[in-house]
CSV table of C-alpha atoms in Angstrom, one decimal:
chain,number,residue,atom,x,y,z
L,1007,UNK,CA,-7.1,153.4,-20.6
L,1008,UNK,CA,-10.1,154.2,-22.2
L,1009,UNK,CA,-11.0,156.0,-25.7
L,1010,UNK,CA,-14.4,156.7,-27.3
L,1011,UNK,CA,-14.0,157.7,-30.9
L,1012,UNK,CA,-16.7,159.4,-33.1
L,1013,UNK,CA,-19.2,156.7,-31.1
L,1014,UNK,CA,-22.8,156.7,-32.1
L,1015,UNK,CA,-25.6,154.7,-30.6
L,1016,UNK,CA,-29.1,154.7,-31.6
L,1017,UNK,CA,-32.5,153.0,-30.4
L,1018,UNK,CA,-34.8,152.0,-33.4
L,1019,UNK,CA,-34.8,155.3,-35.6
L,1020,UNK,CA,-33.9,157.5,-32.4
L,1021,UNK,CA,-30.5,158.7,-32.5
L,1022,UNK,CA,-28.9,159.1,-28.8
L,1023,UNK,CA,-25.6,159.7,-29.2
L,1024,UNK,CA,-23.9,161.1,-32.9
L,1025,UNK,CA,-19.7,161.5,-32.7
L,1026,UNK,CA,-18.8,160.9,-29.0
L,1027,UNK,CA,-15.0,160.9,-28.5
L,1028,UNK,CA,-13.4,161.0,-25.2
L,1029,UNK,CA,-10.5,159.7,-23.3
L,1030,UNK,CA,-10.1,158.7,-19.5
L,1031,UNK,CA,-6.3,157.8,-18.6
L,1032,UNK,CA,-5.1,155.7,-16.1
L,1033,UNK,CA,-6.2,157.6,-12.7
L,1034,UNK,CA,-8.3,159.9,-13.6
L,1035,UNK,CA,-11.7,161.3,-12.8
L,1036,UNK,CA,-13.6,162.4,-15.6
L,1037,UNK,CA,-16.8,164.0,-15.8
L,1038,UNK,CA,-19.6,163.9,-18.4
L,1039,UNK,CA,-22.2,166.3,-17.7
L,1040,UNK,CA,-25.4,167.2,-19.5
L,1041,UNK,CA,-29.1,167.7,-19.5
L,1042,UNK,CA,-31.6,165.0,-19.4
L,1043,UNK,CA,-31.7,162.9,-22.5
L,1044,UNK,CA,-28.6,164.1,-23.7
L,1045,UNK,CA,-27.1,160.7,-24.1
L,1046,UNK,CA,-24.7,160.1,-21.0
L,1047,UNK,CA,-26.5,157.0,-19.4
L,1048,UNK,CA,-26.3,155.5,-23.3
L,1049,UNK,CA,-22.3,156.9,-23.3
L,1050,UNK,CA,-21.8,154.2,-20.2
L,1051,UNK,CA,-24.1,151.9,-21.5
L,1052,UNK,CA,-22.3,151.7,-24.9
L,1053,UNK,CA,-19.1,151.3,-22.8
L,1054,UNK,CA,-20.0,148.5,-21.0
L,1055,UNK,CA,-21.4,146.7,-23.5
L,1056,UNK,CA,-25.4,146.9,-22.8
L,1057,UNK,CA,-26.3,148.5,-26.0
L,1058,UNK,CA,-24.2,148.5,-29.1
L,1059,UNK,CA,-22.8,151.4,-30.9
L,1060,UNK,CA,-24.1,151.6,-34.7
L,1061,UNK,CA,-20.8,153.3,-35.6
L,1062,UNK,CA,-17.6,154.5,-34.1
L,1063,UNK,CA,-14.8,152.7,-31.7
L,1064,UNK,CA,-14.6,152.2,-28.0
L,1065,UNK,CA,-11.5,150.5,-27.0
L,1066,UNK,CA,-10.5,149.6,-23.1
L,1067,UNK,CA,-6.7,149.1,-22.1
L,1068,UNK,CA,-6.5,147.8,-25.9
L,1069,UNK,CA,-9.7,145.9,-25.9
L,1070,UNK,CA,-12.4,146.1,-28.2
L,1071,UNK,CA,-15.4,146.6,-26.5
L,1072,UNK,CA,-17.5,147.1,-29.5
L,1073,UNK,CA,-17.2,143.2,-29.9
L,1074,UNK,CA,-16.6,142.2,-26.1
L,1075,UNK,CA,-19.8,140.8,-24.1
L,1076,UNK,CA,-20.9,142.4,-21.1
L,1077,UNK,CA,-19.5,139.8,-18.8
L,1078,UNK,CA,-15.6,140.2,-20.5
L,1079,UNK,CA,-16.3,143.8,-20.3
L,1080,UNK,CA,-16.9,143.3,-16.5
L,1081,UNK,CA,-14.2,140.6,-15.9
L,1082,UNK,CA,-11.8,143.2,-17.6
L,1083,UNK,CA,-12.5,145.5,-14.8
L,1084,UNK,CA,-15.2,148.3,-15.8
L,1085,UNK,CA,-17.5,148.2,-13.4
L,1086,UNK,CA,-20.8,150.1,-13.7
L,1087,UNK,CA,-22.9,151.8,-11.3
L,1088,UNK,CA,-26.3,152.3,-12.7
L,1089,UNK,CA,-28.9,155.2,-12.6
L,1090,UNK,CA,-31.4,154.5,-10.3
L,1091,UNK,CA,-29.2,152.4,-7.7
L,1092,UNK,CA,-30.4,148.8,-8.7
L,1093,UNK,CA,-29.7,147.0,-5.5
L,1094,UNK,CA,-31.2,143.9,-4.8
L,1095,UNK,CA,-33.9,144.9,-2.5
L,1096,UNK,CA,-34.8,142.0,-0.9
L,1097,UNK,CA,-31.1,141.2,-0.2
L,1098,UNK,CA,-29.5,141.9,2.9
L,1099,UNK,CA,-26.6,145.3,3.0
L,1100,UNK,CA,-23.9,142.3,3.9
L,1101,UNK,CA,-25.1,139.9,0.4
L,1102,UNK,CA,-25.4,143.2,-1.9
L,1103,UNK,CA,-22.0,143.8,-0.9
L,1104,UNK,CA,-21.1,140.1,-1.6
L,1105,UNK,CA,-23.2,140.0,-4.8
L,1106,UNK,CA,-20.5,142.6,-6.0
L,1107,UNK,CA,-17.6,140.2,-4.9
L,1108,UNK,CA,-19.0,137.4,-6.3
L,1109,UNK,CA,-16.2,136.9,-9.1
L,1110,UNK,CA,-13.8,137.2,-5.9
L,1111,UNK,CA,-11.9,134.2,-4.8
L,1112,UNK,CA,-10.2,136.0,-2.0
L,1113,UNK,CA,-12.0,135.8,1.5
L,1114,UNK,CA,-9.2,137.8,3.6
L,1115,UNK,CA,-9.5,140.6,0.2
L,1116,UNK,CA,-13.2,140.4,0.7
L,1117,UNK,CA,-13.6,141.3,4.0
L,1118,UNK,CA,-11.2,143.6,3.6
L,1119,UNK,CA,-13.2,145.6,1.2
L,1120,UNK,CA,-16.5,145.2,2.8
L,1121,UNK,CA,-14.5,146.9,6.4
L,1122,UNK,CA,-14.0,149.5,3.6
L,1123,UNK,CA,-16.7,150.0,2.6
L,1124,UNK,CA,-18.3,150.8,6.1
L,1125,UNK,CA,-15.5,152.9,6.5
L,1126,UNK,CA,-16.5,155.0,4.3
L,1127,UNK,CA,-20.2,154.8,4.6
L,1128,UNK,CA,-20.7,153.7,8.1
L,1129,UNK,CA,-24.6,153.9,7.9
L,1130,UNK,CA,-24.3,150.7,5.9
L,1131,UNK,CA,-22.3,149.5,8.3
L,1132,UNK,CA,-25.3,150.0,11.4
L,1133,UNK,CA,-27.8,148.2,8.6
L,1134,UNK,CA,-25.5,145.5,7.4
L,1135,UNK,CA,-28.0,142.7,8.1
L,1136,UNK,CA,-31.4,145.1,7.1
L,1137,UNK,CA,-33.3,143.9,3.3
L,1138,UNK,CA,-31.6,147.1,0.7
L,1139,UNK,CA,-35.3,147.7,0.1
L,1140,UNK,CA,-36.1,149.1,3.3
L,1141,UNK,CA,-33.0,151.8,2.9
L,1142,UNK,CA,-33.6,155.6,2.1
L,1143,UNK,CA,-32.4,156.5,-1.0
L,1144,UNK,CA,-29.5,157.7,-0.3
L,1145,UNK,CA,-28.2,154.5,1.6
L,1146,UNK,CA,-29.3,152.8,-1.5
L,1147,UNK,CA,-26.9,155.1,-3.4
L,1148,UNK,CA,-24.4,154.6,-1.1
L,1149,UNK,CA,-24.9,150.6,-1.3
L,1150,UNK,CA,-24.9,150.5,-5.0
L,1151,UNK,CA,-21.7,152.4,-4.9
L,1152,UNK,CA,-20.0,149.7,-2.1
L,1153,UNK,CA,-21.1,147.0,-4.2
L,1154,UNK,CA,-19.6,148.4,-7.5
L,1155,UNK,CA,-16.4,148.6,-5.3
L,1156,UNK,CA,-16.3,144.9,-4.1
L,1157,UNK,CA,-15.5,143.8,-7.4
L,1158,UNK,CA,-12.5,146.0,-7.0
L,1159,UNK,CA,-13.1,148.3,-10.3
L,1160,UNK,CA,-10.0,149.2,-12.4
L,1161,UNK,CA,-12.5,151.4,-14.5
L,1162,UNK,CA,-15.4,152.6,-12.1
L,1163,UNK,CA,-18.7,154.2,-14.3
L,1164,UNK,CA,-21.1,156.2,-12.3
L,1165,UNK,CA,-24.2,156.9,-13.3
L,1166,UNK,CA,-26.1,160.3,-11.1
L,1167,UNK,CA,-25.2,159.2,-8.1
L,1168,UNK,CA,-26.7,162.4,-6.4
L,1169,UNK,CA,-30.4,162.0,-8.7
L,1170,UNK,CA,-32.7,162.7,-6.0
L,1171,UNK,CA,-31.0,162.8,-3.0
L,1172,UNK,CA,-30.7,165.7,-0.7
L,1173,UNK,CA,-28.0,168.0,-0.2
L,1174,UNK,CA,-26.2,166.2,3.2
L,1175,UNK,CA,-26.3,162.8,1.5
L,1176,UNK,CA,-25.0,164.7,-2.3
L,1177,UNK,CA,-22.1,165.7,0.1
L,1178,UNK,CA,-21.5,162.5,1.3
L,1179,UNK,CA,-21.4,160.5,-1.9
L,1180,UNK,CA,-19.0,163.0,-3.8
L,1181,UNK,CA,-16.9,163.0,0.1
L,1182,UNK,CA,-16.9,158.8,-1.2
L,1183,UNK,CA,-15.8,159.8,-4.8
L,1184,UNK,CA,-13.3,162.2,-4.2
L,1185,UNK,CA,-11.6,159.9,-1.8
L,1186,UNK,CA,-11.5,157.0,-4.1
L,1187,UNK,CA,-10.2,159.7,-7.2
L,1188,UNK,CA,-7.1,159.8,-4.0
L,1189,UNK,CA,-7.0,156.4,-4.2
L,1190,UNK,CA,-6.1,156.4,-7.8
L,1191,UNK,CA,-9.5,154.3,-8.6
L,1192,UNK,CA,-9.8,155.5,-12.3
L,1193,UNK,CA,-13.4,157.0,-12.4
L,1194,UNK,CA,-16.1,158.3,-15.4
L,1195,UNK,CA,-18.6,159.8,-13.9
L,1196,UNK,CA,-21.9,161.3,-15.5
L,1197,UNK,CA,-23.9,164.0,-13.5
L,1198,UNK,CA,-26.6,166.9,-14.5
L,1199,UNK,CA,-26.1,168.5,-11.7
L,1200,UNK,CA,-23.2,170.6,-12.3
L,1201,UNK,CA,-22.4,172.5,-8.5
């Protein structure tokens, strides 16, 4: 689905990624892991079309996304999970989740999803009406996550979904991504932490 070749990126005269290839097929999880500033946040960046690659190819399900636009990149079905969790703060749990259908024309699909969601983080489920701001860190994680999975991703890009959190809530989130790797949701993730 998905094929990096001899991809480069750099910011000004700062080189942060020389000769990345890769390939993610159709239902798989695949893992980029490295040490801090070693260039995987830019790898998903460059994929989904926030920063540009100076040289090399990146083509999506037979897509160009060297030339695509972030919102045709998106509408194509990579969805990206950010470092640092990015969730509206002021928001409610329930309109984060909805901000993430928002493309979605399907109310019966929609509520479907967000039932899933809670499913599988119920927590969100207790504080579906509370502001995203005044979530622990981890329940931010776990509602950037949901909301990346309302807009039902065919390619799903996660970005250290454990930075910072503590061990029980590590284990929860990677419970969340191994059971949507069963669902056969196709899945790059980037992590330092290797265990």
């Amino acid at each position: 689905m998905l094929e990096l070749s001899n991809v480069e990126v750099a910011y000004g005269h700062i080189t942060a990624l020389a000769g990345v290839s890769m390939e993610v097929a159709d239902g798989e999880l695949v893992t980029l892991l490295g040490a801090n500033g070693a260039g995987k946040s830019s790898t998903l960046m460059s994929i989904s079309g926030i920063v540009r690659p100076r040289a090399g190819t990146i083509t999506w399900d037979g897509m160009d996304l060297c030339r695509a636009t972030p919102l045709s990149i998106v509408r194509s079905g990579i969805i990206h999970c950010p470092e640092g969790r990015r969730i509206f703060s002021g928001l409610s749990v329930m309109e984060n989740l909805r901000m993430g259908a928002m493309r979605r024309h399907d109310k019966r699909g929609v509520g479907k999803d967000i039932g899933r969601v809670f499913s599988m983080f119920p927590v969100l489920g207790e504080r579906r009406n509370q502001p995203g701001g005044t979530l622990s860190g981890g329940e931010q994680q776990m509602l950037a996550i949901g909301r990346a999975l309302m807009a039902q991703p065919r390619l799903l890009l996660l970005d250290e979904p454990s930075l910072g959190l503590a061990p029980l809530l590590v284990r929860a989130i990677f419970h969340a991504i191994q059971e949507l790797h069963r669902e056969k949701v196709t899945i790059l993730l980037v992590e330092q932490n290797v265990r």
